[in-house]
Short mmCIF file of C-alpha atoms in Angstrom, two decimals:
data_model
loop_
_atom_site.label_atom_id
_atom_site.label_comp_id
_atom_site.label_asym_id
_atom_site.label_seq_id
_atom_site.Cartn_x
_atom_site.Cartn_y
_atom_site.Cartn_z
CA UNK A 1 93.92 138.67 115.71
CA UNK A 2 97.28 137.18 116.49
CA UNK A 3 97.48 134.43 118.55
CA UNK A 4 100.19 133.97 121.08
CA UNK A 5 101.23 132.49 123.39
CA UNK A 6 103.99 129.90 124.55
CA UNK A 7 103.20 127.52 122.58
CA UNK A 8 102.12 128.61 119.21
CA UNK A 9 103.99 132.39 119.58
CA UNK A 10 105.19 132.01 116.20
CA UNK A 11 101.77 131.48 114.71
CA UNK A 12 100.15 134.78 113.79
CA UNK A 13 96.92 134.39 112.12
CA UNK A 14 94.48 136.76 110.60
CA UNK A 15 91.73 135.22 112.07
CA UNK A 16 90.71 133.92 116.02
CA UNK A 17 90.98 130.91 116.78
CA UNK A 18 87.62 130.34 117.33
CA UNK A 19 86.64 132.21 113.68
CA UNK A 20 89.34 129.67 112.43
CA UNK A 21 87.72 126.67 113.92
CA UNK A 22 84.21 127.67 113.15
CA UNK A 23 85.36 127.95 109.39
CA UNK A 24 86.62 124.71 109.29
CA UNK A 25 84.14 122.47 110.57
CA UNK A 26 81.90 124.54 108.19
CA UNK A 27 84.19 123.70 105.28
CA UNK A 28 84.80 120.03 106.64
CA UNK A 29 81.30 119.44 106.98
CA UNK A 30 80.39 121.02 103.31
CA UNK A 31 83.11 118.59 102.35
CA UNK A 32 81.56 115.75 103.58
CA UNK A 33 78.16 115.82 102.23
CA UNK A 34 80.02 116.60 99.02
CA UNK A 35 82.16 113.56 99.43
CA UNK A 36 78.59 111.27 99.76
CA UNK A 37 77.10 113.15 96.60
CA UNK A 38 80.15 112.35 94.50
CA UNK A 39 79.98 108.76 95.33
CA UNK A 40 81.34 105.75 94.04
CA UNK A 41 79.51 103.26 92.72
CA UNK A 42 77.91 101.04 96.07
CA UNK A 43 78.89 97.66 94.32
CA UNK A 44 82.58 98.30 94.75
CA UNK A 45 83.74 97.84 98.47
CA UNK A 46 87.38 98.87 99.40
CA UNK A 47 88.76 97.38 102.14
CA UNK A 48 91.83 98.97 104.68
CA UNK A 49 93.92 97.37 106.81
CA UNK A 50 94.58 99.21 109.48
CA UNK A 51 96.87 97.96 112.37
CA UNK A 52 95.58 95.42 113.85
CA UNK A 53 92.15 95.95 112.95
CA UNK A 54 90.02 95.70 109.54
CA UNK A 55 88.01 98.71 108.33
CA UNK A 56 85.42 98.64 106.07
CA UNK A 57 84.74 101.25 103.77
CA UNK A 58 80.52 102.10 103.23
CA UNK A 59 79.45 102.18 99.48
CA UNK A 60 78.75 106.03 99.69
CA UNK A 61 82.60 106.60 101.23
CA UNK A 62 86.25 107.06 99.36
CA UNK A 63 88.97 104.97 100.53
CA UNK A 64 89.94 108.12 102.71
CA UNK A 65 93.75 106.68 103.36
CA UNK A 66 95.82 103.84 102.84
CA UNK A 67 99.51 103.39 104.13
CA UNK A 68 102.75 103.35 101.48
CA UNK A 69 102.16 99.50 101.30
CA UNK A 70 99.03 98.77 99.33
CA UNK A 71 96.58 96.94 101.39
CA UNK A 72 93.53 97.29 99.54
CA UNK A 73 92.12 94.11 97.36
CA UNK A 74 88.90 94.00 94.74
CA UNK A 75 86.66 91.59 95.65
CA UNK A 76 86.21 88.50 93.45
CA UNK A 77 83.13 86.59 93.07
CA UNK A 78 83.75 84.99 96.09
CA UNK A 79 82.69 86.95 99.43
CA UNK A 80 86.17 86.81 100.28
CA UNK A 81 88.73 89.21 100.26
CA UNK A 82 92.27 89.67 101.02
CA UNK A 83 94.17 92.08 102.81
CA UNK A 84 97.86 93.18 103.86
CA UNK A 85 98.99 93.31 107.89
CA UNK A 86 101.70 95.16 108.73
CA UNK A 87 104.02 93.69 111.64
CA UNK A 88 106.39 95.75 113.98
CA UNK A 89 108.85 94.69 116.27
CA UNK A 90 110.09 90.80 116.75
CA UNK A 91 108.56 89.77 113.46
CA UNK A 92 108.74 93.03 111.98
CA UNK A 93 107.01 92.79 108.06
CA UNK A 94 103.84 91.87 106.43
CA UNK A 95 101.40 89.51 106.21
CA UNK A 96 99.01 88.79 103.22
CA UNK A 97 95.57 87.07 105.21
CA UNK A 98 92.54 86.82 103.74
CA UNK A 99 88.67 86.66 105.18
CA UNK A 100 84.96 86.19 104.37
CA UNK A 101 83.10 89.84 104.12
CA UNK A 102 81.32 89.23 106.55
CA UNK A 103 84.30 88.89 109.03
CA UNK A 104 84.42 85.18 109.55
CA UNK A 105 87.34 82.42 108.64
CA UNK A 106 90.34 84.91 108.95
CA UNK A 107 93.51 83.14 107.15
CA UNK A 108 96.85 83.76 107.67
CA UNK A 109 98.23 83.44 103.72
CA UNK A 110 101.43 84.13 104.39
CA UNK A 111 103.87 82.29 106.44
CA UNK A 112 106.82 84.48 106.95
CA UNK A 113 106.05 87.82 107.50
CA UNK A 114 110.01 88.75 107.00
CA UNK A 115 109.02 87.97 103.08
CA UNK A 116 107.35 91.23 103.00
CA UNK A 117 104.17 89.63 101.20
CA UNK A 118 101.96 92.21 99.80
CA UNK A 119 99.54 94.11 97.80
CA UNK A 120 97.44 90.77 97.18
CA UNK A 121 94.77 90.76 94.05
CA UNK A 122 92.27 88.15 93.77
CA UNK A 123 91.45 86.96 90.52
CA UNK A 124 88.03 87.42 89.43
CA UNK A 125 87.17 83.83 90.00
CA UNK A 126 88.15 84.19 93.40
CA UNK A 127 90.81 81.15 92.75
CA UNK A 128 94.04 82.81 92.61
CA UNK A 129 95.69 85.84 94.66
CA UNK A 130 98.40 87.62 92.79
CA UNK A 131 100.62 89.08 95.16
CA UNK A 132 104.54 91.16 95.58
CA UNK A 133 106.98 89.30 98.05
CA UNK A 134 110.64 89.84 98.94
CA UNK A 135 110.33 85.90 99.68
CA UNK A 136 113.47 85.13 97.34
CA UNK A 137 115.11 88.48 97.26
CA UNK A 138 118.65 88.25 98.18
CA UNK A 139 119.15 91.38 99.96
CA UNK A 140 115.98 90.98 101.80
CA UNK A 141 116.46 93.50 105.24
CA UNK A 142 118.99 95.60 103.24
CA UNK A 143 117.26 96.85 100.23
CA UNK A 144 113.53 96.35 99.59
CA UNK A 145 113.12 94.35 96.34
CA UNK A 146 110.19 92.68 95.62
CA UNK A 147 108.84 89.82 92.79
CA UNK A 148 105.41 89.04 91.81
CA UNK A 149 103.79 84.99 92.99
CA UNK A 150 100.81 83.98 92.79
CA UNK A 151 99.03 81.09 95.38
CA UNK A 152 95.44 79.24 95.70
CA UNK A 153 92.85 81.47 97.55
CA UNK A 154 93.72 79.33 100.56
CA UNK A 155 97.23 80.14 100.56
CA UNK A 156 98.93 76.86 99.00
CA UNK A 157 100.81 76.20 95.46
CA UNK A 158 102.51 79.33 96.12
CA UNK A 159 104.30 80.03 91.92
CA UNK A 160 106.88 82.53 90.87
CA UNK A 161 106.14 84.72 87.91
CA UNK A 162 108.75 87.35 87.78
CA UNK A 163 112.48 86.61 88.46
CA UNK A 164 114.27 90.36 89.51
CA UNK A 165 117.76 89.35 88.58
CA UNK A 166 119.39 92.23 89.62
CA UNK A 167 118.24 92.81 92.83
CA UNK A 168 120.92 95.74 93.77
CA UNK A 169 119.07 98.04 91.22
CA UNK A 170 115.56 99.14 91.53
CA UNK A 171 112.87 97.92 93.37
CA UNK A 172 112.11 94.30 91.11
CA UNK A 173 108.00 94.32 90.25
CA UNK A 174 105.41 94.79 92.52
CA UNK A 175 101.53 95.90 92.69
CA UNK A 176 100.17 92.79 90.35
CA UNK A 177 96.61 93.39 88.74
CA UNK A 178 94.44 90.51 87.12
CA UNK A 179 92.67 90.80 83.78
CA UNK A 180 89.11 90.34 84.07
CA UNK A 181 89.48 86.91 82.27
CA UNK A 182 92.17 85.62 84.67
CA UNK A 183 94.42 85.44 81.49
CA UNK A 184 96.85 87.59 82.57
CA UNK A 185 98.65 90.02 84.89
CA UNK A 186 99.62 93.97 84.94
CA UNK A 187 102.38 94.46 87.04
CA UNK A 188 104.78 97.77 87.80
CA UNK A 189 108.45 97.20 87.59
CA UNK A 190 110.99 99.50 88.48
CA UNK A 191 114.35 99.21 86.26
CA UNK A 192 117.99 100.67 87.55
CA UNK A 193 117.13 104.20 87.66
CA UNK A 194 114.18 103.63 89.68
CA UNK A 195 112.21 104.56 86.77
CA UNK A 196 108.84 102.27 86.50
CA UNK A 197 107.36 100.77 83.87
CA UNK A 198 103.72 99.22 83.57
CA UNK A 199 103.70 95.87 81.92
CA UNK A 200 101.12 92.74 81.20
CA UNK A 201 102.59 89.12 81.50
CA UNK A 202 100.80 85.85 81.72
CA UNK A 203 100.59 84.17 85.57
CA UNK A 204 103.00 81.56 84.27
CA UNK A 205 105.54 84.49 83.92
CA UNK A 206 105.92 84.12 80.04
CA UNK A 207 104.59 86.63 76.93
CA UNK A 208 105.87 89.90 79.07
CA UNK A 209 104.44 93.42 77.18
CA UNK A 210 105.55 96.38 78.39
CA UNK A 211 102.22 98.97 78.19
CA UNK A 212 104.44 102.35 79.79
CA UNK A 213 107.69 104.00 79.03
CA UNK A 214 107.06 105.55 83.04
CA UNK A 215 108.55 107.87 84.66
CA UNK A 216 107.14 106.40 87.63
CA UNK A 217 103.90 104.48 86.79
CA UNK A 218 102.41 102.06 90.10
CA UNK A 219 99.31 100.91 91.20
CA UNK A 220 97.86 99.22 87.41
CA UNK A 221 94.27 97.71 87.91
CA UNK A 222 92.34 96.34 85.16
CA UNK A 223 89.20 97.65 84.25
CA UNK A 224 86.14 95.05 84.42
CA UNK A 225 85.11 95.14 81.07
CA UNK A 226 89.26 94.58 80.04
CA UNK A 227 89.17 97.46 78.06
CA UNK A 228 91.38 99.66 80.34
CA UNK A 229 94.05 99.76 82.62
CA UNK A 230 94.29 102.44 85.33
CA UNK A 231 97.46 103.20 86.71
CA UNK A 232 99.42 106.42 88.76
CA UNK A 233 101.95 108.28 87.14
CA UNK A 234 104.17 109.93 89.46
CA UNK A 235 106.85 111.77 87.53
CA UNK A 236 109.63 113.58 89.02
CA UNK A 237 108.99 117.51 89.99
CA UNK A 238 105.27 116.75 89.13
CA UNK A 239 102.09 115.97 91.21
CA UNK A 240 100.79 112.29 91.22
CA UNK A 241 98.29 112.04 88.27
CA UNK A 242 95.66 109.16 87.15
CA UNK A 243 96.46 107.94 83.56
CA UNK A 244 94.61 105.06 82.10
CA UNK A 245 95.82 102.94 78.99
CA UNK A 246 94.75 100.13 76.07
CA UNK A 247 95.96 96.96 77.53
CA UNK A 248 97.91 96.79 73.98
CA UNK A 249 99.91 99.64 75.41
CA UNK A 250 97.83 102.30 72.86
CA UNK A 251 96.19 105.39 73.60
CA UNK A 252 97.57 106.35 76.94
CA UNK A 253 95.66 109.69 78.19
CA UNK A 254 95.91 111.66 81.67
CA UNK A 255 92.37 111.32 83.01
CA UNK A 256 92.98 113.19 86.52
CA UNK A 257 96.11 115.90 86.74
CA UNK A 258 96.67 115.57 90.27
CA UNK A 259 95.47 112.74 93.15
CA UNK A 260 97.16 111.36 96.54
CA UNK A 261 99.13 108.13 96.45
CA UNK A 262 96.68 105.46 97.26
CA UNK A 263 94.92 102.37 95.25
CA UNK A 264 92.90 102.59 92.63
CA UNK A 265 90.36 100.47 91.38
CA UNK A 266 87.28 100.21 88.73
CA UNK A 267 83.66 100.22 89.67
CA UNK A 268 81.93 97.19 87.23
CA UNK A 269 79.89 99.97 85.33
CA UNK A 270 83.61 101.62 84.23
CA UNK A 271 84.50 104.37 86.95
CA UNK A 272 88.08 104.65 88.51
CA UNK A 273 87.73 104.96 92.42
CA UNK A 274 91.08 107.07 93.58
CA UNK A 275 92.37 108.71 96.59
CA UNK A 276 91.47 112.82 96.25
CA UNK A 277 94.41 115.30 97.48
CA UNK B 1 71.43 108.00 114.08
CA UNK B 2 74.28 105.37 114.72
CA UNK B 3 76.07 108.03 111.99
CA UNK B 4 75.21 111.28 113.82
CA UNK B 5 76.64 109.43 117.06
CA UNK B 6 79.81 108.66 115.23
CA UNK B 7 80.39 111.94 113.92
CA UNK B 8 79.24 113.51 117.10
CA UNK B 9 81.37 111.83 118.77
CA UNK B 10 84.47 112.61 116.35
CA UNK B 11 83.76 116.16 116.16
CA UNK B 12 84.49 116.11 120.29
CA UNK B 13 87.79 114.39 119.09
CA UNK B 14 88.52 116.99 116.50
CA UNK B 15 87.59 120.33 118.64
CA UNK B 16 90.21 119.04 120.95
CA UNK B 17 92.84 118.31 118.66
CA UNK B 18 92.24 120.95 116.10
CA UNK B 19 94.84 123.85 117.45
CA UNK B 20 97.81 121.44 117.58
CA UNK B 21 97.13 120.55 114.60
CA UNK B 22 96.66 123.55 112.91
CA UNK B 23 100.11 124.81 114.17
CA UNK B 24 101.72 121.87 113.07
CA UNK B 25 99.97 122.02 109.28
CA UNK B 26 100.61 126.23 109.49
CA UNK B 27 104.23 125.63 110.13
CA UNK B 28 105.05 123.41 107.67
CA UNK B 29 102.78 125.69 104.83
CA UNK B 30 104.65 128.63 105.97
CA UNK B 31 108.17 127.02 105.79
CA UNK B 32 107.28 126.34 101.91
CA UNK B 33 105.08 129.38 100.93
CA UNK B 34 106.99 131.97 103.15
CA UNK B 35 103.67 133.76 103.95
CA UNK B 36 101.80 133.37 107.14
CA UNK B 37 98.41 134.74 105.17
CA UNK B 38 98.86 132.04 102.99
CA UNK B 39 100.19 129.46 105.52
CA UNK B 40 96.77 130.25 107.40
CA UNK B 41 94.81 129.02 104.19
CA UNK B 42 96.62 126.18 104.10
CA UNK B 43 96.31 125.25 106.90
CA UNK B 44 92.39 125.41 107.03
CA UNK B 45 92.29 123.68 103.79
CA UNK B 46 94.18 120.93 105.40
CA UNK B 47 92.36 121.15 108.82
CA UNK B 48 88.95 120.91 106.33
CA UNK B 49 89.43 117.87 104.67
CA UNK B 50 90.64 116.33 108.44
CA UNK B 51 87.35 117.14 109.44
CA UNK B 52 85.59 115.60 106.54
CA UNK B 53 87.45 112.09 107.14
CA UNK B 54 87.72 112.77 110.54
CA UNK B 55 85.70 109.26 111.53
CA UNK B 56 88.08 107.61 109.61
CA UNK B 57 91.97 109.19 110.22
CA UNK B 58 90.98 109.98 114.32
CA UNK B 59 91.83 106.64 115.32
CA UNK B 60 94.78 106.48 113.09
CA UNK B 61 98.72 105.79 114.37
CA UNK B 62 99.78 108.21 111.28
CA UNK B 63 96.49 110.73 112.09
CA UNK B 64 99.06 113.96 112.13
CA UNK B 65 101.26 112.39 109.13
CA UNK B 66 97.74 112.35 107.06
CA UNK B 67 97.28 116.34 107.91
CA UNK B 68 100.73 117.44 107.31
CA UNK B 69 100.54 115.55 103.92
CA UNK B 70 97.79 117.41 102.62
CA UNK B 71 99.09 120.57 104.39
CA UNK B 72 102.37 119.72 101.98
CA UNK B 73 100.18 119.18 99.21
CA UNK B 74 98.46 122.06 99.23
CA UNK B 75 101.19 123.92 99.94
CA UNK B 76 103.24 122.62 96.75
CA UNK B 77 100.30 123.08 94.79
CA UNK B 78 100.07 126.81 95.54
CA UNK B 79 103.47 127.71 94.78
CA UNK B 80 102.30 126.96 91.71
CA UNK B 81 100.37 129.50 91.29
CA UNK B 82 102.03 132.20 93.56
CA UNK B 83 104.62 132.35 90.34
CA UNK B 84 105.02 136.27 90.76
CA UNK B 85 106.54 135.22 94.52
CA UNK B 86 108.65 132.85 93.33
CA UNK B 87 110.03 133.96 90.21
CA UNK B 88 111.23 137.23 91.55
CA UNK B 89 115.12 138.27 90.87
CA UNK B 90 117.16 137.01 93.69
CA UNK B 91 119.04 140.43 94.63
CA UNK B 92 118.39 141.28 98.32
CA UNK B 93 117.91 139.34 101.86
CA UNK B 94 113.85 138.84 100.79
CA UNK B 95 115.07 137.04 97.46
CA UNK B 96 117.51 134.93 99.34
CA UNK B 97 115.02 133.36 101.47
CA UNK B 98 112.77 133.37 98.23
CA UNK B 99 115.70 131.33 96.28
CA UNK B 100 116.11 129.10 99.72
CA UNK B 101 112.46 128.26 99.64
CA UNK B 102 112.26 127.72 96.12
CA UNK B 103 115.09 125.29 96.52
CA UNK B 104 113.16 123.53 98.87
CA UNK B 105 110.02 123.40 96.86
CA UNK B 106 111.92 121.59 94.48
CA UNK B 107 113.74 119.43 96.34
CA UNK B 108 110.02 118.27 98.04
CA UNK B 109 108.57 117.82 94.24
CA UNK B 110 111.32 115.99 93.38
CA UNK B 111 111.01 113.52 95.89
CA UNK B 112 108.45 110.13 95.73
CA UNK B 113 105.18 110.68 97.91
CA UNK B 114 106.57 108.88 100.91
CA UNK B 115 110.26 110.42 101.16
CA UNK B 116 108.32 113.46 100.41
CA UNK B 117 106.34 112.28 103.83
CA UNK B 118 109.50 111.79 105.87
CA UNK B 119 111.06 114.81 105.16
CA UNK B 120 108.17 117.11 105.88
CA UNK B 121 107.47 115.55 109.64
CA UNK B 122 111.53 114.91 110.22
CA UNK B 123 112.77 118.48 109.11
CA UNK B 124 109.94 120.71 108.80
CA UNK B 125 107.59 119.78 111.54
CA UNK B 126 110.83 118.54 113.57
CA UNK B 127 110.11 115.61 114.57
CA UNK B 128 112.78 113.00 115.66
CA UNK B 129 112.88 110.00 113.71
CA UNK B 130 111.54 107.61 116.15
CA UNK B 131 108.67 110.06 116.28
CA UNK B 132 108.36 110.11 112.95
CA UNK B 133 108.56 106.25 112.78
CA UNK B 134 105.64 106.52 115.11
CA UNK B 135 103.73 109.06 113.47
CA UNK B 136 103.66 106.55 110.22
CA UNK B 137 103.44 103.53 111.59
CA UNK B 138 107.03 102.11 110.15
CA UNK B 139 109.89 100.91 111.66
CA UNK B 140 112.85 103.45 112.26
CA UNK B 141 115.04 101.45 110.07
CA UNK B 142 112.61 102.28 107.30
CA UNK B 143 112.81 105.96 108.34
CA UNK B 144 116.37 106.09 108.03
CA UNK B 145 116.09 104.37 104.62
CA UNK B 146 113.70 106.95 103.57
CA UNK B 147 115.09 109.99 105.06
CA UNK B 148 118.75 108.43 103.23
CA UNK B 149 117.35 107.82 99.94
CA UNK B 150 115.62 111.14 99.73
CA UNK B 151 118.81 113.21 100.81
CA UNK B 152 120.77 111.17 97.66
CA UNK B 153 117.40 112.24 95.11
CA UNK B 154 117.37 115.34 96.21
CA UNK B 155 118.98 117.91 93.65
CA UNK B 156 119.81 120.52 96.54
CA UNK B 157 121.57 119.80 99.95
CA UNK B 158 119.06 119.95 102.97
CA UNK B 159 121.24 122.35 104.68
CA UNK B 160 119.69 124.04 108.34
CA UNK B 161 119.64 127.51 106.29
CA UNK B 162 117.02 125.50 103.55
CA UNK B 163 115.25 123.67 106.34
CA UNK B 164 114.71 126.99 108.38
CA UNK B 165 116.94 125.43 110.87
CA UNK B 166 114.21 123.22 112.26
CA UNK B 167 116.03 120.13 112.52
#
């Protein structure tokens, strides 16, 4: 059948409308149930920000979708988590806050959201949140260039660890990762030719190793037993892909050709949670 | 039962918004694949995995931006495979538009997921860039940032004959 009509009269489809429809809730709902049979592993919660509201993912769900800003956060042993708010108009930005998992004592981390503050990570002790700000980026509203801090869980004794001293090429470092052991941090930084580059450094900045030659690696988070870091390789010409590598910087390998932009994270028994295409 | 509500619920929100978005997820497939059949797949695929989330991406700002991303997806992911389309000898009208949309196929792959994102809903689903800024929840200064830094990767000009003259 071809449907038409005034507004679709350049559609033609094989199928009704109705076959179509019936065909894809059939799909969507085979989908589904597969999605809660290839689960992830229930002790691992995700959490999205979403506007102005929070949304909790359920054990038995994938994060489904996530904006370009990561907003997601692993929890630490605290039941506390932290999480990314996007701001439009006047105060137009974001907004690292953080709150108890079971929705009480919302924080406001963050006190300008014109710094850009985001993609928080909370140490496994739950004492520190690693974070990306454009805080002390000069061209801050012109060009979006970011440097990696880190601050108490409560938001004070706010520290610099990486210094972008260019910031009119690239992006500076962003999407900071802590080691299981709090020792140190894996970071993505993008150089002049917007290639980017996963790299470990310790909180205070110093003994920088560069794991990744890129083209386009984000996203590094640290496995819990600190064997492995997974991060996203997104060359140019060439589909996202999941790659994982030695914190040493050895044995790099592609574990999953092709997955949408989105965070990744480790479950505690050694599974990478990712965002399917 | 508090689950069978929800997705009861959601599939009422779906029925009614599944043609629009079909056409829009067809009409981008078919401006990279060049094949209505094919387009049509897509465009299920896409309308599919909607469904499956649907509790999830319904109450979304960027609900449309998340279908015509996997629509583009999909559809990158299939010129893959439809090699004997795509490599055919440009010598004739039907290899001109096949050189056109292999240009653009390209010029999409080249680009970072979110540029990638802009482009689709500014130029092949047409939207105007405030809409667009809607659609994904940014500002339009961002969009114009995107939409400017994606025209200067791109390794091809986005002229109206490459864009099917939907912008």
């Amino acid at each position: 059948m071809t449907a038409r009509d005034g507004r679709d009269d350049d559609v033609v489809l094989r199928r009704s409308w109705d076959e179509l429809h019936r065909d894809v809730v059939a799909r969507g709902r085979t989908l589904r149930r597969r999605r809660r049979v290839l689960t992830v592993a229930p002790a691992v919660a995700l959490v999205l920000a979403a506007g102005a509201g929070i949304l909790a993912l359920d054990g038995d769900d994938q994060l489904v979708e996530t904006r370009a800003d990561p907003v997601a956060t692993t929890i630490p042993a605290t039941p506390r988590i932290a999480f990314v708010r996007t701001f439009e108009g006047g105060a137009e930005g974001s907004a690292i806050f953080a709150i108890d998992l079971d929705g009480t004592d919302l924080a406001q981390l963050s006190v300008d959201p014109s710094w850009n503050d985001g993609s928080p990570s909370f140490s496994t002790d739950g004492e520190w949140i690693a974070f990306q700000s454009e805080r002390d980026n000069p061209l801050r509203g012109v060009k979006r260039v970011t440097d990696i801090y880190v601050m108490r869980a409560d938001g004070t004794d706010v520290r610099r660890v990486t210094t972008t001293t260019d910031a009119g090429k690239g992006n500076g470092v962003r999407h900071p990762a802590w080691s299981p052991d709090g020792s140190r941090l894996v970071v993505a930084r993008e150089d002049a030719s917007d290639n980017s580059q996963i790299l470990t450094l310790a909180p205070d900045g110093t003994d920088e190793r560069v794991l990744t030659a890129g083209p386009g690696d984000v996203g590094p988070v640290w496995s819990a037993d600190g064997e492995w870091i997974a991060f996203r390789r997104r060359p140019t010409g060439e589909p996202e892909a999941l790659w994982v590598v030695r914190p040493d910087g050895t044995d790099a390998r592609r574990v999953v050709a092709e997955i949408h932009d989105g965070p990744l994270a480790w479950t505690p028994d050694g599974r990478i949670t990712f965002v399917d295409t | 039962m508090a689950r069978r509500k929800q997705h009861g619920d959601a599939d009422d929100t779906f029925d009614e918004a599944f043609r629009e978005l079909f056409v829009q997820a067809y009409r981008v497939a078919r401006r990279i694949l060049g094949d209505s059949s094919a387009a049509e797949d897509i465009a299920a695929e896409a309308l599919s995995r909607a469904y499956a989330h649907w509790t999830r991406i319904s109450a979304l700002p960027y609900r449309d931006a998340w279908v015509l991303r996997v629509a583009t997806n999909l559809a990158l992911n299939a010129t893959r495979r439809r090699t004997a389309v795509f490599d055919a000898p440009a010598s004739g009208p039907t290899d001109d538009q096949t050189a056109t949309r292999l240009a653009l196929v390209a010029a999409l792959r080249a680009l970072p997921a979110r540029q990638r994102e802009v482009i689709v809903l500014r130029h092949l689903a047409g939207l105007s860039e405030p809409e667009v800024a809607e659609r994904l929840g940014l500002s339009l200064g961002t969009v114009k940032t995107h939409l400017r830094r994606a025209k200067e990767k791109l390794r091809v000009e986005l002229t109206p004959e490459l864009l099917g003259g939907g912008s």
